[in-house]
XYZ file of C-alpha atoms in Angstrom:
418
model
C -29.999 8.544 -3.441
C -28.717 12.109 -3.856
C -25.772 10.826 -5.918
C -28.146 8.971 -8.230
C -30.290 12.083 -8.610
C -27.219 14.178 -9.353
C -26.066 11.638 -11.935
C -29.515 11.721 -13.560
C -29.236 15.495 -13.890
C -25.636 15.476 -15.164
C -26.422 12.893 -17.822
C -28.972 15.239 -19.380
C -27.958 17.417 -22.306
C -28.199 21.188 -21.997
C -31.516 21.381 -23.923
C -32.961 18.592 -21.778
C -31.900 20.433 -18.618
C -33.497 23.675 -19.835
C -36.691 21.826 -20.755
C -36.854 20.130 -17.352
C -36.278 23.460 -15.601
C -38.961 25.162 -17.728
C -41.490 22.393 -17.204
C -41.056 22.344 -13.432
C -41.150 26.133 -13.308
C -44.686 26.044 -14.690
C -45.566 23.285 -12.244
C -44.240 25.535 -9.507
C -46.610 28.257 -10.743
C -49.434 25.941 -9.657
C -47.875 25.735 -6.191
C -47.600 29.524 -6.116
C -51.254 29.860 -7.088
C -52.339 27.619 -4.220
C -49.920 29.105 -1.668
C -50.391 32.774 -2.582
C -54.128 32.733 -3.291
C -55.774 29.643 -1.845
C -54.199 29.588 1.612
C -54.714 33.322 2.349
C -58.292 33.004 1.111
C -58.836 30.088 3.474
C -57.513 32.179 6.373
C -59.495 35.312 5.506
C -62.864 34.055 4.312
C -65.620 32.867 6.519
C -66.000 29.197 7.330
C -68.957 28.808 4.956
C -66.986 29.873 1.837
C -63.335 29.152 2.711
C -63.471 25.507 1.684
C -65.110 26.348 -1.641
C -62.492 28.971 -2.455
C -59.556 26.687 -1.661
C -61.105 23.820 -3.622
C -61.576 26.011 -6.690
C -58.018 27.360 -6.507
C -56.500 23.881 -6.142
C -58.573 22.504 -9.023
C -57.643 25.456 -11.212
C -53.935 25.142 -10.324
C -53.880 21.436 -11.224
C -55.636 22.156 -14.518
C -53.131 24.921 -15.294
C -50.185 22.601 -14.582
C -51.630 19.895 -16.856
C -52.282 22.414 -19.644
C -48.770 23.833 -19.350
C -47.231 20.360 -19.617
C -49.281 19.439 -22.689
C -48.605 22.817 -24.302
C -44.830 22.431 -23.827
C -45.005 19.019 -25.490
C -46.836 20.669 -28.374
C -44.224 23.397 -28.775
C -41.559 20.657 -29.032
C -43.602 18.787 -31.661
C -44.268 15.744 -29.483
C -48.065 15.971 -29.558
C -50.866 17.880 -31.260
C -51.999 21.274 -30.026
C -54.127 20.703 -26.883
C -57.094 22.681 -28.221
C -59.717 20.871 -26.150
C -57.687 21.240 -22.976
C -57.251 24.969 -23.658
C -61.017 25.355 -24.057
C -61.563 23.386 -20.856
C -59.119 25.612 -18.978
C -60.764 28.765 -20.345
C -64.247 27.561 -19.437
C -63.145 26.395 -15.981
C -61.444 29.731 -15.357
C -64.634 31.617 -16.148
C -66.749 29.261 -14.041
C -64.424 29.544 -11.027
C -64.300 33.333 -11.380
C -68.080 33.619 -11.484
C -68.352 31.213 -8.557
C -65.997 33.418 -6.535
C -68.240 36.449 -7.182
C -71.332 34.457 -6.274
C -69.716 33.419 -2.989
C -68.835 37.042 -2.376
C -72.439 38.063 -2.790
C -74.059 35.268 -0.810
C -71.300 34.130 1.519
C -71.465 36.861 4.079
C -70.896 40.585 4.266
C -67.541 40.663 6.091
C -64.680 42.616 4.581
C -62.325 39.631 4.843
C -64.659 37.437 2.811
C -65.077 40.135 0.152
C -61.307 40.607 -0.103
C -60.676 36.858 -0.323
C -63.280 36.283 -3.035
C -62.081 39.345 -4.990
C -58.489 38.065 -4.882
C -59.509 34.591 -6.035
C -61.633 36.113 -8.813
C -58.823 38.278 -10.201
C -55.936 35.835 -9.808
C -57.789 32.839 -11.241
C -58.412 34.891 -14.393
C -54.779 36.065 -14.498
C -53.279 32.580 -14.071
C -55.704 31.194 -16.620
C -54.739 33.832 -19.199
C -51.009 33.341 -18.577
C -51.178 29.551 -18.865
C -53.320 29.569 -22.007
C -50.671 31.720 -23.711
C -48.460 28.595 -23.857
C -50.872 26.952 -26.274
C -51.024 29.842 -28.739
C -48.326 30.675 -31.305
C -49.496 34.116 -32.458
C -48.554 36.982 -30.165
C -51.563 38.950 -31.381
C -53.810 36.173 -30.164
C -52.057 36.217 -26.811
C -52.643 39.958 -26.476
C -56.259 39.588 -27.564
C -56.725 36.688 -25.154
C -55.287 38.599 -22.185
C -57.340 41.682 -23.068
C -60.441 39.512 -23.350
C -59.922 38.098 -19.873
C -59.513 41.614 -18.454
C -62.610 42.870 -20.263
C -64.508 39.790 -19.111
C -63.499 40.522 -15.527
C -65.225 43.900 -15.721
C -68.278 42.516 -17.523
C -68.726 39.710 -15.007
C -68.199 41.929 -11.991
C -70.845 44.565 -12.644
C -73.945 42.308 -12.859
C -72.926 40.556 -9.632
C -72.940 43.718 -7.579
C -69.316 44.837 -7.750
C -69.064 48.649 -7.773
C -67.937 50.223 -11.049
C -64.572 51.656 -9.856
C -63.678 48.364 -8.195
C -64.611 46.471 -11.361
C -62.303 48.689 -13.429
C -59.436 48.237 -10.970
C -59.989 44.468 -10.979
C -59.938 44.399 -14.788
C -56.683 46.387 -14.779
C -55.117 44.006 -12.261
C -56.195 41.006 -14.349
C -54.703 42.598 -17.465
C -51.348 43.399 -15.819
C -51.005 40.050 -14.011
C -52.173 38.036 -17.002
C -49.842 39.955 -19.336
C -46.891 39.317 -17.040
C -47.604 35.591 -16.829
C -48.243 35.387 -20.571
C -44.970 37.188 -21.329
C -43.155 34.808 -18.985
C -44.688 31.842 -20.800
C -43.771 33.175 -24.256
C -40.208 33.982 -23.231
C -39.744 30.558 -21.626
C -40.878 28.784 -24.790
C -38.689 31.038 -26.955
C -35.655 30.346 -24.773
C -36.307 26.592 -24.838
C -36.615 26.559 -28.636
C -33.458 28.670 -28.981
C -31.453 26.231 -26.859
C -32.638 23.277 -28.934
C -31.805 25.117 -32.171
C -28.307 25.933 -30.922
C -27.745 22.300 -29.982
C -28.919 21.181 -33.424
C -26.597 23.751 -35.028
C -23.652 22.333 -33.072
C -24.457 18.805 -34.219
C -24.859 20.057 -37.793
C -21.441 21.726 -37.611
C -19.867 18.460 -36.481
C -21.569 16.542 -39.305
C -20.436 19.152 -41.815
C -16.855 18.780 -40.618
C -17.057 15.025 -41.227
C -18.670 15.574 -44.632
C -15.985 18.094 -45.587
C -13.261 15.587 -44.701
C -14.966 12.950 -46.812
C -15.209 15.371 -49.729
C -11.525 16.181 -49.389
C -10.657 12.497 -49.451
C -12.918 12.005 -52.478
C -11.278 14.914 -54.308
C -7.833 13.522 -53.604
C -8.810 10.112 -54.926
C -10.398 11.695 -58.003
C -7.293 13.744 -58.702
C -5.042 10.699 -58.327
C -7.117 8.102 -60.142
C -9.058 10.145 -62.673
C -6.252 10.757 -65.156
C -4.593 7.354 -64.671
C -7.842 5.444 -65.171
C -8.547 7.400 -68.344
C -5.076 6.548 -69.682
C -5.516 2.871 -68.706
C -8.849 2.742 -70.545
C -7.374 4.274 -73.700
C -4.270 2.098 -73.729
C -6.303 -1.038 -73.022
C -8.576 -0.231 -75.970
C -5.518 0.375 -78.150
C -3.967 -2.924 -77.026
C -7.190 -4.758 -77.934
C -7.156 -3.269 -81.425
C -3.485 -4.122 -81.901
C -3.987 -7.650 -80.600
C -6.811 -8.228 -83.076
C -4.419 -7.218 -85.843
C -1.747 -9.463 -84.306
C 0.581 -6.495 -83.914
C 3.461 -6.964 -81.430
C 2.965 -3.414 -80.100
C -0.024 -4.730 -78.119
C 2.377 -6.249 -75.586
C 4.103 -2.903 -75.104
C 0.761 -1.204 -74.526
C -0.248 -3.764 -71.896
C 3.109 -3.391 -70.169
C 2.428 0.347 -70.025
C -1.050 -0.324 -68.626
C 0.514 -2.534 -65.951
C 2.994 0.204 -65.051
C 0.278 2.866 -64.777
C -1.878 0.549 -62.634
C 1.017 -0.107 -60.245
C 1.716 3.628 -60.077
C -1.953 4.264 -59.307
C -1.834 1.723 -56.474
C 1.171 3.491 -54.985
C -0.495 6.902 -55.252
C -3.703 5.613 -53.661
C -1.688 4.187 -50.768
C -0.027 7.572 -50.349
C -3.418 9.314 -50.259
C -4.820 6.835 -47.734
C -1.674 7.070 -45.634
C -1.950 10.857 -45.599
C -5.626 10.575 -44.670
C -4.962 8.161 -41.844
C -1.947 9.961 -40.446
C -2.929 12.992 -38.380
C -0.443 15.807 -37.866
C -0.354 16.533 -34.132
C 0.523 20.211 -34.478
C -2.298 20.781 -36.953
C -4.742 18.849 -34.781
C -3.852 20.905 -31.683
C -4.368 24.156 -33.573
C -7.571 22.821 -35.145
C -8.932 21.718 -31.759
C -8.402 25.199 -30.324
C -10.093 26.841 -33.301
C -13.067 24.487 -33.483
C -13.771 24.519 -29.744
C -13.432 28.294 -29.521
C -15.850 28.694 -32.423
C -18.283 26.405 -30.595
C -18.173 28.624 -27.498
C -15.860 26.359 -25.483
C -12.893 28.105 -23.848
C -9.897 26.027 -24.982
C -6.353 26.166 -23.608
C -3.600 24.232 -25.377
C -0.151 23.768 -23.822
C 2.798 21.936 -25.327
C 4.540 21.708 -28.688
C 4.608 18.717 -31.040
C 7.947 19.732 -32.609
C 10.555 16.971 -32.487
C 8.196 14.076 -31.759
C 8.522 11.010 -34.015
C 6.087 10.942 -36.935
C 4.311 7.767 -35.805
C 3.811 9.210 -32.308
C 2.444 12.465 -33.706
C 0.028 10.534 -35.925
C -1.317 8.419 -33.048
C -1.692 11.350 -30.658
C -3.179 13.520 -33.397
C -6.023 11.027 -33.698
C -6.547 11.192 -29.939
C -6.901 14.979 -30.150
C -9.291 14.684 -33.101
C -11.532 12.080 -31.442
C -11.541 13.807 -28.042
C -12.445 17.147 -29.631
C -15.270 15.517 -31.577
C -16.646 13.975 -28.382
C -16.541 17.332 -26.577
C -18.514 18.945 -29.401
C -21.034 16.188 -30.019
C -21.554 14.395 -26.709
C -20.590 16.794 -23.915
C -21.850 19.976 -22.327
C -18.520 21.710 -21.892
C -17.714 25.346 -21.244
C -13.964 24.788 -20.839
C -11.459 22.344 -22.326
C -7.719 22.003 -21.685
C -5.284 20.093 -23.896
C -1.828 19.412 -22.462
C 1.181 17.769 -24.104
C 4.294 16.945 -22.123
C 7.178 14.472 -21.894
C 7.569 12.682 -18.578
C 9.901 9.813 -17.673
C 10.559 8.769 -21.258
C 6.889 8.991 -22.292
C 4.943 11.643 -24.105
C 1.600 12.222 -22.379
C -1.429 13.909 -23.953
C -4.256 15.013 -21.660
C -7.629 16.320 -22.855
C -10.019 17.399 -20.102
C -13.354 19.212 -20.264
C -15.866 20.256 -17.651
C -18.845 18.727 -19.453
C -19.474 15.134 -18.416
C -19.827 13.080 -21.594
C -23.300 11.651 -22.147
C -23.483 7.929 -21.497
C -23.889 5.877 -24.627
C -22.265 8.406 -26.966
C -19.961 6.955 -29.531
C -16.444 6.955 -28.231
C -17.324 8.185 -24.795
C -17.708 6.915 -21.362
C -15.407 5.031 -19.169
C -16.109 1.709 -20.764
C -15.109 2.949 -24.164
C -17.230 3.039 -27.258
C -16.113 2.368 -30.810
C -14.228 5.693 -30.945
C -12.058 4.928 -27.912
C -11.605 1.348 -29.060
C -10.233 2.645 -32.360
C -7.888 5.002 -30.526
C -6.573 2.165 -28.378
C -5.862 0.170 -31.523
C -3.920 3.065 -33.044
C -1.968 3.641 -29.841
C -1.199 -0.069 -29.529
C 0.818 0.178 -32.751
C 3.225 2.567 -30.978
C 2.961 0.698 -27.626
C 0.781 3.457 -26.214
C -2.077 3.328 -23.700
C -5.314 5.243 -23.298
C -7.321 6.056 -20.184
C -10.683 7.823 -20.303
C -13.387 8.505 -17.759
C -15.087 11.048 -15.509
C -13.037 13.023 -12.995
C -14.854 14.351 -9.932
C -18.476 15.308 -10.431
C -18.447 17.327 -13.633
C -15.266 16.656 -15.634
C -14.172 14.120 -18.216
C -10.536 13.319 -18.979
C -8.755 11.439 -21.741
C -5.079 10.572 -21.146
C -2.889 9.001 -23.863
C 0.669 7.897 -23.081
C 3.258 6.745 -25.643
C 6.791 5.593 -24.716
C 9.679 7.237 -26.569
C 12.372 4.645 -25.903
C 13.924 3.317 -29.091
C 12.494 6.131 -31.216
C 13.923 9.305 -32.666
C 15.193 11.703 -29.988
C 12.683 14.314 -28.985
C 13.291 18.016 -29.221
C 14.060 19.249 -25.705
C 11.554 22.073 -26.066
C 8.753 19.571 -25.693
C 9.944 18.110 -22.415
C 9.863 21.465 -20.789
C 6.162 21.991 -21.291
C 4.024 22.125 -18.171
C 0.669 20.445 -18.033
């Protein structure tokens, strides 16, 4: 059971973890309200009012927890602003506070009962003000709301027989406690929104990298085909005109068109081949730069010098795909990339400490479309690919390509440690 719970937590993204922590923190505030206010009040107050005080505190705590949950959903855009629930919480807070003062006045004259009812009165107002701050965007409104609760504490206290100095002290306590809880609520929401925005920025950066590569490929094709297609169009038009006049030069023009078309095919193949072939050295350097820029500590060991071109191309794609998965599907703080030659095979290892989210493209032990594509590329050079979680919080991709029958490797590579 504990392993399943741990897996549930590890499968969450960083923003989802922060949101879960924030949500349960506010639920824990309800527990604190009951434990720190309701239980002491039950122990201190007389038997005739203790049950009423605990009941009010529990009801208020549950209402605060519900309001906090709905307000967090609103801040994330999942539901409308819980205006009615905020009004209900505000009204219930005032009713419970007044009820506490009424119990103080008519529930007995003991000092313990007066202290218990005074504590419930002040803290119910403070927790109500702090929780309602979650449902308000404007900080000025939060300040006005907290000030209003403090002023209301003084106004409600005096008519119900609370001495003036004590009423002022109670109002000050409500203001300080409510302000602290409200500030905690505002900071928690700000932190949650910041984490989501950072995660969206990371995904946007990955999409921009893909878009930039597509633009580069489009520019290359335009540069290669643009001029040749223009020449083909002109010569074809000229050949048509000559053919209509039954001029023999039309054949020469069409032969030239055929030659230019064949040349264009060759140049397009060269562009596509260059696009499909990844340079391992460039990919290793690019992985370090991209991951470092994304806040992931990246360590690269090994040198691609001397490896056959087809091996470099296949392993370069492994580095590119693994780096993309770390950025888009993982929650990594550290990533290591190792390249070494062992027993006639070149082995590439990419390991990060962020477990890849299940269902992400190209991730997971079962292999998505990304890993399937890598296995197809490695199969061309008789290579193999293994990918999956290691331990409790790491994910590793290992690609192995045999070197037998290929160009001799530079000895500097074989000396690299993993």
